[in-house]
Amino acid sequence: MAKSLYERLGGYDAITAVANDLLPRLSSDPLLGRFWAHRGADGVAREKQLLIAFLCHAAGGPVYYPGRDMKLSHKGMGISSADWEAFMKHVNATLDAFSVPPTERSEVVAFIGGTRGDIVEA
Ligand code: HEM
């Protein structure tokens, strides 16, 4: 049987490492930092755990995602197209940092791109 994207990316630990790399890039970005300003460390840790579960589940891993859907969880944040472009720039930088191969990279970018319509609202 063909290997899942989850397996090809290296499983839970690899996806966790990706989230650990990506989130500080987002929260320290001058445009995006406002979304993480004044949030407590434990809330941020919880959000990271949910992101890891979401990505593992979406990539075909044996992980249950206990969070809310993308539309509901981002509704009212006013995430704009410019925010989205900045977000994707960091996703690409993280994928570069882990030297994710082209096939897996395009699958990850396509999956994330598919959530845009639920997340960008302004
Ligand atoms: C510019 C783009 C984005 C921004 C600024 C952003 C920001 C945030 C923030 C601030 C939260 C915490 C919400 C809360 O605690 O109530 C959150 C939750 C979350 N985000 Fe995003 N996000 C973005 C894009 C994405 C994308 C592309 C994905 C997935 C591919 C994603 C996955 C999640 C998940 C899984 C949660 C947790 C949902 C839950 O609390 O149930 N986000 N996001």
CSV table of C-alpha atoms and ligand atoms in Angstrom, one decimal:
chain,number,residue,atom,x,y,z
A,1,MET,CA,0.0,0.0,0.0
A,2,ALA,CA,1.2,3.5,-0.8
A,3,LYS,CA,2.7,5.3,2.2
A,4,SER,CA,0.6,8.1,3.7
A,5,LEU,CA,1.9,11.7,3.6
A,6,TYR,CA,2.2,11.3,7.4
A,7,GLU,CA,4.6,8.4,7.0
A,8,ARG,CA,6.5,10.1,4.2
A,9,LEU,CA,7.0,13.3,6.3
A,10,GLY,CA,8.4,11.2,9.1
A,11,GLY,CA,5.4,10.8,11.4
A,12,TYR,CA,4.4,12.5,14.6
A,13,ASP,CA,7.8,13.7,15.8
A,14,ALA,CA,8.7,15.2,12.4
A,15,ILE,CA,5.3,17.0,12.2
A,16,THR,CA,5.8,18.2,15.8
A,17,ALA,CA,9.3,19.6,14.9
A,18,VAL,CA,7.7,21.4,12.0
A,19,ALA,CA,5.1,23.0,14.3
A,20,ASN,CA,7.8,23.9,16.8
A,21,ASP,CA,9.7,25.7,14.0
A,22,LEU,CA,6.7,27.4,12.4
A,23,LEU,CA,4.9,28.9,15.4
A,24,PRO,CA,7.7,31.2,16.7
A,25,ARG,CA,8.2,32.4,13.1
A,26,LEU,CA,4.5,33.4,13.0
A,27,SER,CA,4.3,35.0,16.5
A,28,SER,CA,7.5,37.1,15.9
A,29,ASP,CA,6.4,38.3,12.5
A,30,PRO,CA,5.7,42.1,12.5
A,31,LEU,CA,2.4,41.7,10.7
A,32,LEU,CA,1.2,38.5,12.2
A,33,GLY,CA,2.5,39.0,15.8
A,34,ARG,CA,-0.8,40.8,16.7
A,35,PHE,CA,-2.6,37.4,16.6
A,36,TRP,CA,-0.4,36.0,19.4
A,37,ALA,CA,0.1,39.2,21.4
A,38,HIS,CA,-1.1,39.0,25.1
A,39,ARG,CA,-1.8,35.3,24.9
A,40,GLY,CA,-0.7,33.1,27.8
A,41,ALA,CA,2.0,30.5,27.3
A,42,ASP,CA,-0.3,27.6,28.1
A,43,GLY,CA,-2.9,28.8,25.6
A,44,VAL,CA,-0.2,29.0,22.9
A,45,ALA,CA,1.0,25.5,23.9
A,46,ARG,CA,-2.5,24.2,23.6
A,47,GLU,CA,-3.0,25.7,20.2
A,48,LYS,CA,0.3,24.1,19.1
A,49,GLN,CA,-0.9,20.7,20.3
A,50,LEU,CA,-4.1,21.2,18.3
A,51,LEU,CA,-2.1,22.3,15.2
A,52,ILE,CA,0.0,19.1,15.5
A,53,ALA,CA,-3.1,16.9,15.8
A,54,PHE,CA,-4.8,18.7,12.9
A,55,LEU,CA,-1.8,18.3,10.6
A,56,CYS,CA,-1.2,14.6,11.6
A,57,HIS,CA,-4.8,13.8,11.0
A,58,ALA,CA,-4.9,15.6,7.7
A,59,ALA,CA,-1.8,13.8,6.5
A,60,GLY,CA,-3.4,10.4,7.1
A,61,GLY,CA,-1.8,9.7,10.5
A,62,PRO,CA,-3.4,7.7,13.3
A,63,VAL,CA,-4.2,10.8,15.3
A,64,TYR,CA,-7.6,12.1,16.4
A,65,TYR,CA,-8.1,15.9,16.0
A,66,PRO,CA,-10.0,17.1,19.0
A,67,GLY,CA,-10.2,20.8,17.9
A,68,ARG,CA,-12.7,23.0,16.1
A,69,ASP,CA,-12.9,23.3,12.3
A,70,MET,CA,-10.9,26.0,10.5
A,71,LYS,CA,-13.8,28.3,9.9
A,72,LEU,CA,-15.1,28.3,13.4
A,73,SER,CA,-11.7,28.6,15.1
A,74,HIS,CA,-10.5,31.6,13.0
A,75,LYS,CA,-13.9,33.4,12.6
A,76,GLY,CA,-13.8,37.0,13.7
A,77,MET,CA,-9.9,37.3,13.8
A,78,GLY,CA,-10.0,39.5,10.6
A,79,ILE,CA,-7.3,37.5,8.9
A,80,SER,CA,-6.5,39.3,5.6
A,81,SER,CA,-5.0,38.3,2.3
A,82,ALA,CA,-1.8,40.0,3.4
A,83,ASP,CA,-1.8,38.0,6.6
A,84,TRP,CA,-2.2,34.9,4.5
A,85,GLU,CA,0.7,35.7,2.2
A,86,ALA,CA,2.9,36.3,5.3
A,87,PHE,CA,1.8,33.0,6.8
A,88,MET,CA,2.6,31.1,3.6
A,89,LYS,CA,6.0,32.7,3.4
A,90,HIS,CA,6.8,31.3,6.9
A,91,VAL,CA,5.3,27.9,5.9
A,92,ASN,CA,7.7,27.8,3.0
A,93,ALA,CA,10.7,28.9,5.2
A,94,THR,CA,9.9,26.0,7.6
A,95,LEU,CA,9.6,23.5,4.8
A,96,ASP,CA,13.0,24.8,3.5
A,97,ALA,CA,14.5,24.4,7.0
A,98,PHE,CA,13.5,20.7,7.0
A,99,SER,CA,14.5,20.1,3.4
A,100,VAL,CA,11.1,18.6,2.7
A,101,PRO,CA,11.2,16.9,-0.7
A,102,PRO,CA,9.3,18.4,-3.6
A,103,THR,CA,6.4,15.9,-3.7
A,104,GLU,CA,5.7,16.1,0.0
A,105,ARG,CA,6.2,19.8,0.0
A,106,SER,CA,3.6,20.4,-2.8
A,107,GLU,CA,1.1,18.1,-1.0
A,108,VAL,CA,1.6,20.1,2.3
A,109,VAL,CA,1.3,23.5,0.5
A,110,ALA,CA,-1.8,22.3,-1.4
A,111,PHE,CA,-3.5,21.0,1.7
A,112,ILE,CA,-2.8,24.3,3.6
A,113,GLY,CA,-3.9,26.3,0.6
A,114,GLY,CA,-7.2,24.5,0.6
A,115,THR,CA,-8.0,25.9,4.1
A,116,ARG,CA,-7.6,29.5,2.9
A,117,GLY,CA,-11.3,30.1,2.1
A,118,ASP,CA,-12.2,29.1,5.6
A,119,ILE,CA,-9.6,31.3,7.3
A,120,VAL,CA,-9.2,34.5,5.3
A,121,GLU,CA,-12.1,36.8,5.9
A,122,ALA,CA,-10.9,40.4,5.5
B,1,HEM,C1,-2.7,33.9,8.7
B,1,HEM,C2,-3.1,32.7,9.0
B,1,HEM,C3,-3.4,32.2,10.4
B,1,HEM,C4,-3.5,32.9,11.6
B,1,HEM,C5,-3.2,34.4,11.9
B,1,HEM,C6,-3.9,32.0,12.6
B,1,HEM,C7,-4.1,32.2,14.0
B,1,HEM,C8,-4.6,31.4,14.9
B,1,HEM,C9,-4.8,31.7,16.3
B,1,HEM,C10,-4.5,33.1,16.9
B,1,HEM,C11,-5.4,30.6,16.9
B,1,HEM,C12,-5.8,30.5,18.3
B,1,HEM,C13,-7.3,30.6,18.4
B,1,HEM,C14,-7.9,30.4,19.8
B,1,HEM,O1,-7.1,30.1,20.8
B,1,HEM,O2,-9.1,30.6,20.0
B,1,HEM,C15,-5.5,29.6,15.8
B,1,HEM,C16,-6.0,28.3,16.1
B,1,HEM,C17,-5.8,27.3,15.2
B,1,HEM,N1,-5.3,27.4,13.9
B,1,HEM,FE1,-4.7,29.1,13.0
B,1,HEM,N2,-4.1,30.7,12.0
B,1,HEM,C18,-3.8,30.9,10.7
B,1,HEM,C19,-3.8,29.8,9.8
B,1,HEM,C20,-4.0,28.5,10.0
B,1,HEM,C21,-3.8,27.4,9.1
B,1,HEM,C22,-3.5,27.6,7.6
B,1,HEM,C23,-4.1,26.3,9.8
B,1,HEM,C24,-4.0,24.8,9.3
B,1,HEM,C25,-3.5,24.4,8.2
B,1,HEM,C26,-4.4,26.6,11.2
B,1,HEM,C27,-4.7,25.7,12.2
B,1,HEM,C28,-5.2,26.1,13.4
B,1,HEM,C29,-5.7,25.1,14.4
B,1,HEM,C30,-5.7,23.6,14.2
B,1,HEM,C31,-6.1,25.9,15.5
B,1,HEM,C32,-6.7,25.3,16.8
B,1,HEM,C33,-8.2,25.3,16.7
B,1,HEM,C34,-8.9,25.2,18.0
B,1,HEM,O3,-8.6,26.0,18.9
B,1,HEM,O4,-9.8,24.3,18.1
B,1,HEM,N3,-4.3,28.0,11.3
B,1,HEM,N4,-5.0,30.1,14.7
